[in-house]
Amino acid sequence: MKTTLLSVGLLAWLVSLVSATALTYKIQANEQACFFTTPHKVGQKIAFYFAVQSGGSFDIDYEVTGPSDKVILNGEKERQGDFVFTANELGDYKFCFNNEMSTYSEKFVDFEIAVEDEVRAQLPAKQGSSPEQTSALEESIYKISGLLSTITRNQKYFRTRENRNFSTVRSTESRIVNFSLVQIVMVIAMGGLQVFIVRFFFQGARKGYV
């Protein structure tokens, strides 16, 4: 029972070390959208993840700037990205997505901004438990945390693949329908043209016979 309570306490402590914001945002054509996060102290890690789920060629321009307007990360026509950098200054860090390259295509972007501490937990000594047991429990908790992070990343990857494939299927379906409609119109037009030509020949032959 004590071990279970200790594990729950450590997991809660680990959760408190991470401040994350996960959003899905629709960026209109010719739009630039910016989001901000503020670390509480120098040396914290900032994790930045994004993936274009649908729209256009699944690409977007992005830029990350620090409090002194220094560009930390940037890229053009990127489909997704996963970065971690250290906050060396206090202040607002700006994360911008730019869709000005698209004239009419809107895009859905999944992104997550997380501020993390790298400080490891110092568990208090408990009666009847040795330091080796405490250390082993701590390492087990961190392994579980790492596995959960891996599962989360895999889920994000599969979700992105699913959304992109669905968008491709929907686009292909729309093209097939449009192509079928064009074929139908062409067949009707060709039939009408053939009827007109046949009637024209018969009318001409009848006038020549008369």
Coordinates of N, CA and C in Angstrom, one line a residue, residues 50-194:
F50 N 4.4 19.9 -34.1 CA 3.3 20.3 -35.0 C 3.2 19.3 -36.2
A51 N 2.0 19.2 -36.7 CA 1.8 18.4 -37.9 C 0.6 18.9 -38.7
V52 N 0.7 19.1 -40.0 CA -0.4 19.6 -40.8 C -1.3 18.4 -41.1
Q53 N -2.5 18.5 -40.7 CA -3.5 17.3 -40.8 C -4.2 17.3 -42.2
S54 N -4.5 18.5 -42.7 CA -5.2 18.5 -44.0 C -5.0 19.9 -44.6
G55 N -5.3 19.9 -45.9 CA -5.2 21.2 -46.6 C -4.0 21.3 -47.5
G56 N -4.2 21.7 -48.8 CA -3.1 21.9 -49.7 C -2.2 20.7 -49.9
S57 N -0.9 20.9 -49.8 CA 0.1 19.8 -49.9 C 0.6 19.4 -48.5
F58 N -0.2 19.7 -47.5 CA 0.1 19.3 -46.1 C 1.4 20.0 -45.6
D59 N 1.6 21.2 -46.0 CA 2.8 21.9 -45.6 C 2.5 23.3 -45.1
I60 N 3.4 23.9 -44.3 CA 3.2 25.2 -43.6 C 4.6 25.8 -43.3
D61 N 4.6 27.1 -43.3 CA 5.8 27.8 -42.8 C 5.7 28.0 -41.3
Y62 N 6.8 27.9 -40.6 CA 6.8 28.2 -39.2 C 8.0 28.9 -38.7
E63 N 7.9 29.6 -37.6 CA 9.0 30.3 -37.0 C 8.8 30.4 -35.5
V64 N 9.9 30.2 -34.8 CA 9.9 30.3 -33.3 C 10.9 31.4 -32.9
T65 N 10.5 32.4 -32.2 CA 11.4 33.4 -31.7 C 11.4 33.6 -30.2
G66 N 12.5 34.0 -29.7 CA 12.6 34.2 -28.2 C 12.2 35.6 -27.8
P67 N 12.3 35.9 -26.5 CA 11.9 37.2 -26.0 C 12.6 38.4 -26.6
S68 N 13.9 38.2 -27.1 CA 14.6 39.3 -27.7 C 14.5 39.3 -29.2
D69 N 13.4 38.6 -29.7 CA 13.1 38.5 -31.1 C 14.2 37.8 -31.9
K70 N 15.0 37.0 -31.3 CA 16.0 36.2 -31.9 C 15.3 34.9 -32.4
V71 N 15.5 34.6 -33.7 CA 14.9 33.4 -34.3 C 15.6 32.1 -33.8
I72 N 14.8 31.3 -33.2 CA 15.3 30.0 -32.7 C 15.1 28.9 -33.6
L73 N 14.0 28.8 -34.2 CA 13.7 27.7 -35.2 C 12.8 28.3 -36.3
N74 N 13.0 27.9 -37.5 CA 12.2 28.3 -38.7 C 12.3 27.3 -39.8
G75 N 11.3 27.3 -40.6 CA 11.3 26.4 -41.7 C 10.2 26.7 -42.7
E76 N 10.3 26.3 -44.0 CA 9.3 26.6 -45.0 C 8.8 25.3 -45.6
K77 N 7.5 25.3 -45.8 CA 6.8 24.2 -46.5 C 7.1 22.9 -45.8
E78 N 7.0 22.9 -44.4 CA 7.3 21.7 -43.7 C 5.9 21.0 -43.3
R79 N 5.9 19.7 -43.4 CA 4.7 19.0 -43.0 C 4.5 18.7 -41.6
Q80 N 5.6 18.5 -40.8 CA 5.6 18.4 -39.4 C 7.0 18.6 -38.8
G81 N 7.0 18.8 -37.5 CA 8.3 19.0 -36.8 C 8.1 18.6 -35.3
D82 N 9.3 18.2 -34.8 CA 9.3 17.9 -33.4 C 10.6 18.4 -32.8
F83 N 10.6 19.4 -31.9 CA 11.8 20.0 -31.5 C 11.8 20.2 -30.0
V84 N 13.0 20.3 -29.4 CA 13.2 20.6 -28.0 C 14.4 21.6 -27.9
F85 N 14.2 22.7 -27.2 CA 15.2 23.6 -27.0 C 15.2 24.2 -25.6
T86 N 16.3 24.8 -25.2 CA 16.4 25.3 -23.8 C 16.0 26.8 -23.8
A87 N 15.2 27.2 -22.8 CA 14.9 28.6 -22.6 C 16.0 29.3 -21.9
N88 N 16.8 30.0 -22.6 CA 18.0 30.7 -22.0 C 17.6 32.1 -21.5
E89 N 16.4 32.6 -21.8 CA 15.9 33.9 -21.4 C 14.5 33.7 -20.8
L90 N 14.2 34.6 -19.9 CA 12.8 34.7 -19.4 C 12.0 35.7 -20.3
G91 N 10.8 35.3 -20.5 CA 9.9 36.2 -21.3 C 9.0 35.3 -22.2
D92 N 8.3 35.9 -23.2 CA 7.4 35.2 -24.0 C 8.2 34.7 -25.2
Y93 N 7.9 33.4 -25.5 CA 8.4 32.7 -26.7 C 7.3 32.6 -27.7
K94 N 7.5 33.0 -28.9 CA 6.4 33.1 -29.9 C 6.6 32.0 -30.9
F95 N 5.5 31.3 -31.2 CA 5.4 30.2 -32.2 C 4.4 30.6 -33.3
C96 N 4.9 30.8 -34.5 CA 4.1 31.4 -35.5 C 4.0 30.4 -36.7
F97 N 2.7 30.2 -37.2 CA 2.5 29.5 -38.4 C 2.0 30.4 -39.5
N98 N 2.6 30.3 -40.7 CA 2.4 31.2 -41.8 C 1.8 30.4 -43.0
N99 N 0.6 30.8 -43.4 CA 0.0 30.2 -44.6 C -0.2 31.2 -45.7
E100 N 0.6 32.2 -45.8 CA 0.5 33.2 -46.8 C 0.9 32.6 -48.2
M101 N 1.5 31.5 -48.3 CA 1.8 30.9 -49.6 C 0.6 30.3 -50.3
S102 N -0.5 30.1 -49.5 CA -1.7 29.5 -50.1 C -2.7 30.7 -50.4
T103 N -3.2 30.6 -51.6 CA -4.2 31.7 -52.1 C -5.6 31.4 -51.7
Y104 N -6.0 30.1 -51.6 CA -7.3 29.7 -51.3 C -7.5 28.5 -50.4
S105 N -6.3 27.8 -50.0 CA -6.4 26.6 -49.3 C -6.2 26.8 -47.8
E106 N -7.2 26.4 -47.0 CA -7.1 26.5 -45.5 C -6.4 25.2 -45.0
K107 N -5.8 25.2 -43.9 CA -5.1 24.1 -43.4 C -5.4 23.9 -41.9
F108 N -5.5 22.6 -41.5 CA -5.6 22.3 -40.1 C -4.3 21.8 -39.5
V109 N -3.8 22.4 -38.5 CA -2.5 22.1 -37.9 C -2.7 21.7 -36.4
D110 N -2.2 20.5 -36.1 CA -2.1 20.0 -34.7 C -0.8 20.5 -34.2
F111 N -0.8 21.1 -33.0 CA 0.5 21.4 -32.4 C 0.4 21.3 -30.9
E112 N 1.6 21.2 -30.3 CA 1.7 21.1 -28.8 C 2.9 21.9 -28.4
I113 N 2.8 22.7 -27.4 CA 3.9 23.4 -26.8 C 4.0 23.0 -25.3
A114 N 5.1 22.5 -24.9 CA 5.2 22.0 -23.5 C 6.5 22.6 -22.9
V115 N 6.3 23.1 -21.7 CA 7.5 23.6 -20.9 C 7.8 22.6 -19.8
E116 N 9.0 22.0 -19.8 CA 9.3 20.9 -18.9 C 10.5 21.3 -18.0
D117 N 10.6 20.7 -16.9 CA 11.7 20.7 -16.0 C 12.5 19.4 -16.0
E118 N 13.8 19.5 -16.0 CA 14.6 18.3 -16.0 C 15.0 17.8 -14.6
V119 N 14.5 18.5 -13.5 CA 14.9 18.1 -12.2 C 14.2 16.8 -11.8
R120 N 15.0 15.9 -11.3 CA 14.5 14.6 -10.9 C 14.0 14.6 -9.5
A121 N 13.1 13.8 -9.2 CA 12.4 13.8 -7.9 C 13.4 13.2 -6.8
Q122 N 13.4 13.9 -5.7 CA 14.1 13.4 -4.5 C 13.1 12.8 -3.5
L123 N 12.9 11.5 -3.5 CA 11.9 10.9 -2.7 C 12.3 10.9 -1.2
P124 N 11.3 11.2 -0.4 CA 11.7 11.2 1.1 C 11.8 9.8 1.6
A125 N 12.7 9.6 2.5 CA 12.9 8.3 3.1 C 11.7 7.8 3.9
K126 N 11.4 6.6 3.7 CA 10.3 6.0 4.4 C 10.8 4.9 5.4
Q127 N 10.0 4.8 6.4 CA 10.4 3.7 7.4 C 10.2 2.4 6.8
G128 N 11.2 1.5 6.9 CA 11.1 0.2 6.4 C 11.4 0.0 5.0
S129 N 11.9 1.1 4.3 CA 12.3 1.0 2.9 C 13.8 1.5 2.8
S130 N 14.6 0.8 2.0 CA 16.0 1.1 1.8 C 16.1 2.1 0.7
P131 N 17.3 2.8 0.6 CA 17.5 3.8 -0.5 C 17.6 3.0 -1.8
E132 N 18.0 1.8 -1.8 CA 18.0 1.0 -3.1 C 16.6 0.8 -3.6
Q133 N 15.7 0.5 -2.7 CA 14.3 0.3 -3.1 C 13.7 1.6 -3.7
T134 N 14.0 2.7 -3.0 CA 13.5 4.0 -3.5 C 14.1 4.3 -4.8
S135 N 15.4 4.1 -5.0 CA 16.0 4.4 -6.3 C 15.4 3.5 -7.4
A136 N 15.2 2.2 -7.1 CA 14.7 1.3 -8.1 C 13.2 1.7 -8.5
L137 N 12.5 2.2 -7.5 CA 11.1 2.6 -7.8 C 11.1 3.9 -8.7
E138 N 12.0 4.8 -8.3 CA 12.2 6.0 -9.1 C 12.5 5.7 -10.6
E139 N 13.5 4.9 -10.8 CA 13.9 4.5 -12.1 C 12.7 3.8 -12.9
S140 N 12.0 3.0 -12.2 CA 10.8 2.4 -12.8 C 9.8 3.4 -13.3
I141 N 9.5 4.4 -12.4 CA 8.6 5.4 -12.8 C 9.1 6.2 -14.0
Y142 N 10.3 6.5 -14.0 CA 10.9 7.3 -15.2 C 10.8 6.4 -16.5
K143 N 11.0 5.1 -16.3 CA 10.9 4.3 -17.5 C 9.5 4.3 -18.0
I144 N 8.5 4.2 -17.1 CA 7.1 4.2 -17.5 C 6.8 5.6 -18.1
S145 N 7.3 6.6 -17.6 CA 7.1 8.0 -18.2 C 7.6 8.0 -19.6
G146 N 8.8 7.4 -19.8 CA 9.4 7.4 -21.1 C 8.6 6.6 -22.1
L147 N 8.1 5.5 -21.7 CA 7.2 4.6 -22.5 C 5.9 5.3 -22.9
L148 N 5.3 6.1 -21.9 CA 4.1 6.8 -22.2 C 4.4 7.9 -23.2
S149 N 5.5 8.6 -23.1 CA 5.9 9.6 -24.1 C 6.0 9.0 -25.5
T150 N 6.6 7.8 -25.6 CA 6.7 7.1 -26.9 C 5.4 6.7 -27.4
I151 N 4.5 6.2 -26.6 CA 3.1 5.9 -27.0 C 2.4 7.1 -27.5
T152 N 2.6 8.2 -26.8 CA 1.9 9.5 -27.2 C 2.4 9.9 -28.6
R153 N 3.7 9.9 -28.8 CA 4.3 10.3 -30.1 C 3.8 9.3 -31.2
N154 N 3.7 8.0 -30.9 CA 3.2 7.1 -31.9 C 1.7 7.4 -32.3
Q155 N 0.9 7.7 -31.2 CA -0.5 8.1 -31.5 C -0.6 9.3 -32.3
K156 N 0.3 10.3 -32.1 CA 0.3 11.5 -32.9 C 0.6 11.2 -34.3
Y157 N 1.6 10.3 -34.5 CA 2.0 10.0 -35.9 C 0.9 9.2 -36.6
F158 N 0.3 8.3 -36.0 CA -0.8 7.5 -36.6 C -2.0 8.4 -36.9
R159 N -2.2 9.3 -36.0 CA -3.4 10.2 -36.2 C -3.1 11.1 -37.5
T160 N -1.8 11.6 -37.6 CA -1.5 12.4 -38.7 C -1.6 11.6 -40.0
R161 N -1.1 10.4 -40.0 CA -1.2 9.6 -41.2 C -2.6 9.3 -41.6
E162 N -3.5 9.0 -40.6 CA -4.9 8.7 -40.8 C -5.6 9.9 -41.4
N163 N -5.3 11.1 -40.9 CA -6.0 12.3 -41.4 C -5.5 12.7 -42.8
R164 N -4.2 12.5 -43.1 CA -3.7 12.8 -44.4 C -4.2 11.8 -45.4
N165 N -4.2 10.5 -45.0 CA -4.8 9.5 -46.0 C -6.3 9.7 -46.2
F166 N -7.0 10.1 -45.2 CA -8.4 10.4 -45.4 C -8.6 11.6 -46.3
S167 N -7.8 12.6 -46.1 CA -7.9 13.8 -47.0 C -7.5 13.4 -48.4
T168 N -6.5 12.5 -48.6 CA -6.2 12.1 -50.0 C -7.3 11.3 -50.6
V169 N -7.9 10.4 -49.8 CA -9.1 9.6 -50.3 C -10.2 10.5 -50.7
R170 N -10.5 11.5 -49.8 CA -11.6 12.4 -50.1 C -11.3 13.2 -51.4
S171 N -10.1 13.7 -51.6 CA -9.7 14.4 -52.8 C -9.8 13.5 -54.0
T172 N -9.4 12.3 -53.9 CA -9.5 11.3 -55.0 C -10.9 11.1 -55.4
E173 N -11.8 10.9 -54.4 CA -13.2 10.6 -54.6 C -13.8 11.8 -55.3
S174 N -13.5 13.0 -54.9 CA -14.0 14.2 -55.5 C -13.6 14.3 -57.0
R175 N -12.3 13.9 -57.3 CA -11.9 14.0 -58.6 C -12.5 12.9 -59.5
I176 N -12.8 11.7 -58.9 CA -13.5 10.7 -59.7 C -14.9 11.1 -60.0
V177 N -15.6 11.7 -59.1 CA -16.9 12.2 -59.3 C -17.0 13.2 -60.4
N178 N -16.0 14.2 -60.3 CA -16.0 15.3 -61.3 C -15.7 14.7 -62.7
F179 N -14.7 13.8 -62.7 CA -14.4 13.2 -64.0 C -15.5 12.4 -64.6
S180 N -16.3 11.7 -63.7 CA -17.5 10.9 -64.2 C -18.5 11.9 -64.7
L181 N -18.7 13.0 -64.1 CA -19.7 14.0 -64.5 C -19.3 14.6 -65.9
V182 N -18.0 14.8 -66.0 CA -17.5 15.3 -67.3 C -17.7 14.3 -68.4
Q183 N -17.5 13.0 -68.1 CA -17.7 12.0 -69.1 C -19.1 11.9 -69.5
I184 N -20.0 12.0 -68.5 CA -21.5 11.9 -68.8 C -21.9 13.0 -69.7
V185 N -21.4 14.2 -69.4 CA -21.7 15.4 -70.3 C -21.2 15.2 -71.7
M186 N -19.9 14.7 -71.8 CA -19.3 14.5 -73.1 C -20.1 13.4 -73.9
V187 N -20.5 12.3 -73.2 CA -21.3 11.3 -73.9 C -22.6 11.9 -74.4
I188 N -23.3 12.6 -73.6 CA -24.6 13.2 -74.0 C -24.4 14.2 -75.2
A189 N -23.3 15.0 -75.1 CA -23.0 15.9 -76.2 C -22.6 15.2 -77.5
M190 N -21.9 14.1 -77.4 CA -21.5 13.4 -78.5 C -22.8 12.7 -79.2
G191 N -23.7 12.2 -78.3 CA -24.9 11.6 -78.8 C -25.7 12.6 -79.5
G192 N -25.9 13.8 -78.9 CA -26.7 14.9 -79.5 C -26.0 15.3 -80.9
L193 N -24.7 15.4 -80.9 CA -24.0 15.8 -82.1 C -24.2 14.8 -83.2
Q194 N -24.2 13.5 -82.9 CA -24.4 12.4 -83.9 C -25.8 12.5 -84.4

